[in-house]
CSV table of C-alpha atoms in Angstrom, one decimal:
chain,number,residue,atom,x,y,z
A,1,MET,CA,115.1,90.7,134.3
A,2,PRO,CA,113.7,91.0,130.8
A,3,ASP,CA,110.0,90.3,130.1
A,4,ARG,CA,109.7,86.7,128.9
A,5,GLY,CA,106.1,87.1,127.7
A,6,THR,CA,104.6,86.1,124.4
A,7,PRO,CA,106.6,87.6,121.5
A,8,VAL,CA,104.9,90.5,119.8
A,9,PRO,CA,105.8,92.5,116.7
A,10,SER,CA,106.7,95.5,118.8
A,11,TRP,CA,109.7,93.6,120.3
A,12,SER,CA,113.1,94.7,119.0
A,13,ASP,CA,114.5,92.9,116.0
A,14,LYS,CA,117.4,91.6,118.0
A,15,ARG,CA,115.1,90.1,120.6
A,16,LEU,CA,112.8,88.5,118.0
A,17,VAL,CA,115.8,87.0,116.1
A,18,GLU,CA,117.3,85.6,119.3
A,19,GLU,CA,113.9,84.0,120.3
A,20,CYS,CA,113.5,82.6,116.8
A,21,LEU,CA,117.0,81.1,116.9
A,22,ASN,CA,116.1,79.5,120.2
A,23,GLY,CA,113.2,77.7,118.5
A,24,GLY,CA,110.4,80.1,119.5
A,25,GLU,CA,107.6,79.6,117.0
A,26,ALA,CA,105.6,82.5,118.5
A,27,ALA,CA,108.7,84.7,117.9
A,28,TRP,CA,108.8,83.6,114.3
A,29,SER,CA,105.1,84.5,113.9
A,30,ALA,CA,105.7,87.9,115.5
A,31,LEU,CA,108.6,88.5,113.2
A,32,VAL,CA,106.6,87.6,110.1
A,33,ASP,CA,103.7,89.8,111.3
A,34,LYS,CA,106.1,92.7,111.9
A,35,TYR,CA,107.6,92.6,108.4
A,36,LYS,CA,104.9,90.9,106.2
A,37,ASN,CA,103.7,94.2,104.8
A,38,LEU,CA,107.2,95.4,104.0
A,39,ILE,CA,108.0,92.2,102.2
A,40,TYR,CA,104.8,92.1,100.3
A,41,SER,CA,105.2,95.8,99.2
A,42,ILE,CA,108.6,95.1,97.7
A,43,ILE,CA,107.2,92.1,95.8
A,44,LEU,CA,104.3,94.2,94.4
A,45,LYS,CA,106.7,96.8,93.2
A,46,TYR,CA,108.1,94.2,90.9
A,47,ARG,CA,104.6,93.8,89.4
A,48,ALA,CA,104.1,90.2,90.3
A,49,ASN,CA,100.5,88.9,89.8
A,50,SER,CA,98.7,87.6,92.9
A,51,GLU,CA,99.8,84.0,92.4
A,52,GLU,CA,103.4,84.9,91.7
A,53,ALA,CA,103.4,87.3,94.7
A,54,ALA,CA,102.2,84.6,97.0
A,55,ASP,CA,104.9,82.3,95.8
A,56,LEU,CA,107.6,84.9,96.1
A,57,PHE,CA,106.3,85.8,99.6
A,58,GLN,CA,106.6,82.2,100.8
A,59,SER,CA,110.0,81.8,99.1
A,60,VAL,CA,111.4,84.9,100.9
A,61,TRP,CA,110.2,83.8,104.3
A,62,LEU,CA,111.5,80.2,103.7
A,63,ASP,CA,114.9,81.7,102.8
A,64,ALA,CA,114.8,84.0,105.8
A,65,TYR,CA,113.9,81.1,108.1
A,66,ASN,CA,116.7,78.9,106.7
A,67,ASP,CA,119.3,81.7,106.7
A,68,LEU,CA,118.4,83.5,109.9
A,69,SER,CA,121.3,82.0,111.8
A,70,LYS,CA,123.7,83.6,109.2
A,71,LEU,CA,122.5,87.1,110.2
A,72,ARG,CA,125.6,88.5,112.0
A,73,LYS,CA,124.0,91.7,113.4
A,74,ARG,CA,120.7,90.7,115.0
A,75,ASP,CA,119.5,94.3,115.0
A,76,ALA,CA,120.1,94.6,111.2
A,77,LEU,CA,117.1,92.4,110.4
A,78,LYS,CA,115.1,94.9,108.4
A,79,PRO,CA,117.8,95.8,105.9
A,80,TRP,CA,118.7,92.1,105.6
A,81,LEU,CA,115.0,91.3,104.8
A,82,ILE,CA,114.8,94.1,102.3
A,83,SER,CA,118.0,92.9,100.6
A,84,LEU,CA,116.8,89.3,100.6
A,85,THR,CA,113.4,90.2,99.1
A,86,THR,CA,114.9,92.6,96.5
A,87,HIS,CA,117.4,90.0,95.3
A,88,LYS,CA,114.7,87.3,95.2
A,89,CYS,CA,112.4,89.6,93.2
A,90,TYR,CA,115.1,90.8,90.9
A,91,HIS,CA,116.1,87.2,90.0
A,92,TRP,CA,112.5,86.3,89.5
A,93,LYS,CA,111.9,89.2,87.2
A,94,LYS,CA,115.1,88.4,85.3
A,95,LYS,CA,113.9,84.8,84.9
A,96,GLN,CA,110.6,86.1,83.6
A,97,LYS,CA,112.3,88.3,81.1
A,98,ARG,CA,114.5,85.4,79.9
A,99,GLN,CA,111.4,83.2,79.4
A,100,GLU,CA,109.7,85.9,77.5
A,101,PHE,CA,112.6,86.5,75.1
A,102,GLN,CA,114.2,83.1,75.3
A,103,GLU,CA,117.6,84.6,75.9
A,104,ILE,CA,118.8,82.3,78.6
A,105,ASP,CA,122.5,83.3,78.4
A,106,GLU,CA,122.2,87.1,78.2
A,107,ILE,CA,121.9,89.5,81.1
A,108,ASP,CA,119.5,92.4,80.4
A,109,THR,CA,122.0,95.2,81.1
A,110,GLU,CA,119.3,97.9,80.6
A,111,GLU,CA,117.2,96.3,83.4
A,112,LEU,CA,120.3,96.0,85.6
A,113,GLU,CA,121.1,99.7,85.0
A,114,GLU,CA,117.5,100.7,85.7
A,115,HIS,CA,117.5,98.5,88.9
A,116,THR,CA,120.8,100.0,90.1
A,117,ALA,CA,119.7,103.6,89.4
A,118,THR,CA,116.4,103.3,91.2
A,119,ALA,CA,117.6,101.1,94.1
A,120,PRO,CA,118.5,103.9,96.5
A,121,MET,CA,115.2,105.8,95.9
A,122,PHE,CA,113.3,102.5,96.2
A,123,LEU,CA,115.0,101.6,99.5
A,124,GLU,CA,114.4,105.0,100.9
A,125,GLU,CA,110.7,104.7,100.1
A,126,LEU,CA,110.6,101.2,101.7
A,127,GLU,CA,112.4,102.5,104.8
A,128,ARG,CA,109.8,105.4,105.2
A,129,ASP,CA,106.9,102.9,104.7
A,130,GLN,CA,108.3,100.6,107.4
A,131,LEU,CA,109.0,103.5,109.7
A,132,VAL,CA,105.3,104.5,109.5
A,133,ARG,CA,104.3,100.9,110.1
A,134,ASP,CA,106.5,100.7,113.2
A,135,ALA,CA,105.2,104.0,114.5
A,136,ILE,CA,101.6,102.8,114.1
A,137,LEU,CA,102.5,99.6,116.0
A,138,SER,CA,103.8,101.7,118.9
A,139,LEU,CA,100.3,103.2,119.4
A,140,ASN,CA,97.6,101.7,121.6
A,141,ALA,CA,95.2,99.2,120.1
A,142,ARG,CA,92.3,101.6,119.6
A,143,CYS,CA,94.5,104.1,117.7
A,144,GLN,CA,96.0,101.4,115.6
A,145,GLU,CA,92.6,100.2,114.6
A,146,MET,CA,91.2,103.7,114.0
A,147,ILE,CA,94.1,104.6,111.7
A,148,ARG,CA,93.7,101.3,109.9
A,149,LEU,CA,90.0,101.9,109.3
A,150,LEU,CA,90.3,105.6,108.4
A,151,PHE,CA,93.4,105.5,106.2
A,152,PHE,CA,94.2,102.0,105.1
A,153,THR,CA,90.8,100.7,103.8
A,154,SER,CA,89.6,101.1,100.3
A,155,PRO,CA,87.2,102.7,99.7
A,156,PRO,CA,87.5,104.9,102.8
A,157,LEU,CA,84.9,104.2,105.5
A,158,PRO,CA,82.5,106.9,106.7
A,159,TYR,CA,82.8,108.0,110.3
A,160,LYS,CA,79.6,106.3,111.2
A,161,GLU,CA,80.9,102.9,110.2
A,162,VAL,CA,84.2,103.5,111.9
A,163,ALA,CA,82.3,104.5,115.1
A,164,GLU,CA,80.2,101.3,114.9
A,165,ARG,CA,83.2,99.1,114.5
A,166,LEU,CA,85.0,100.7,117.4
A,167,GLY,CA,82.0,101.0,119.6
A,168,LEU,CA,82.2,104.8,119.8
A,169,ALA,CA,79.9,107.7,119.3
A,170,THR,CA,80.1,109.1,115.7
A,171,GLY,CA,80.8,112.6,117.1
A,172,SER,CA,83.8,111.4,119.0
A,173,ILE,CA,85.7,110.0,115.9
A,174,GLY,CA,87.1,113.3,114.8
A,175,PHE,CA,88.5,114.2,118.3
A,176,ILE,CA,89.9,110.7,118.9
A,177,ARG,CA,91.4,110.6,115.4
A,178,GLY,CA,93.2,113.9,116.1
A,179,ARG,CA,94.7,112.5,119.3
A,180,CYS,CA,95.8,109.4,117.5
A,181,LEU,CA,97.4,111.3,114.7
A,182,GLN,CA,99.2,113.5,117.2
A,183,ARG,CA,100.6,110.4,118.9
A,184,LEU,CA,101.6,109.0,115.6
A,185,GLN,CA,103.3,112.3,114.7
A,186,LYS,CA,105.3,112.2,118.0
A,187,ALA,CA,106.3,108.6,117.4
A,188,LEU,CA,107.5,109.4,113.9
A,189,GLU,CA,109.4,112.5,115.1
A,190,LYS,CA,111.0,110.3,117.8
A,191,GLU,CA,112.3,108.1,115.0
A,192,GLY,CA,113.6,111.1,113.0
A,193,PHE,CA,110.8,111.0,110.3
């Protein structure tokens, strides 16, 4: 019998989608938590300022919530979210261009060609980023936090501060970091990275 515990981001996409469609608010929160960084990274690649990015982020999730029942393949959530976000951002950018140049009826073919040419490379990069995020989520909580503190904070934190935050001895950080990175490498290799 499947685990009916509280939904978490590490659940499969199919399971999260099914729980969401059954009205599970916790499943929706877990789904958003799982893909919020991916969605936001796409938005930022379109050079939206912080206010516009927040609006686009909310708009994407509202569309995803309203259209989730239309998703035919429950395990194809990630590509669907990427496509939804990319289209939303592309149309936002196109609208921005129209407002700037006041050419409401014209389509900027140069931008469309640029978008079409860079789309496969852009999607590959997004897929790699999400693969790394998923692999990090598969690690234990201490490794997740250590990797976040060591590699995803700006400016980078010194070992002493990382040790204090994790309640560890400063001298053990290098050893534990090495073990965490080995686990991350195995998780990435398992996913074909």
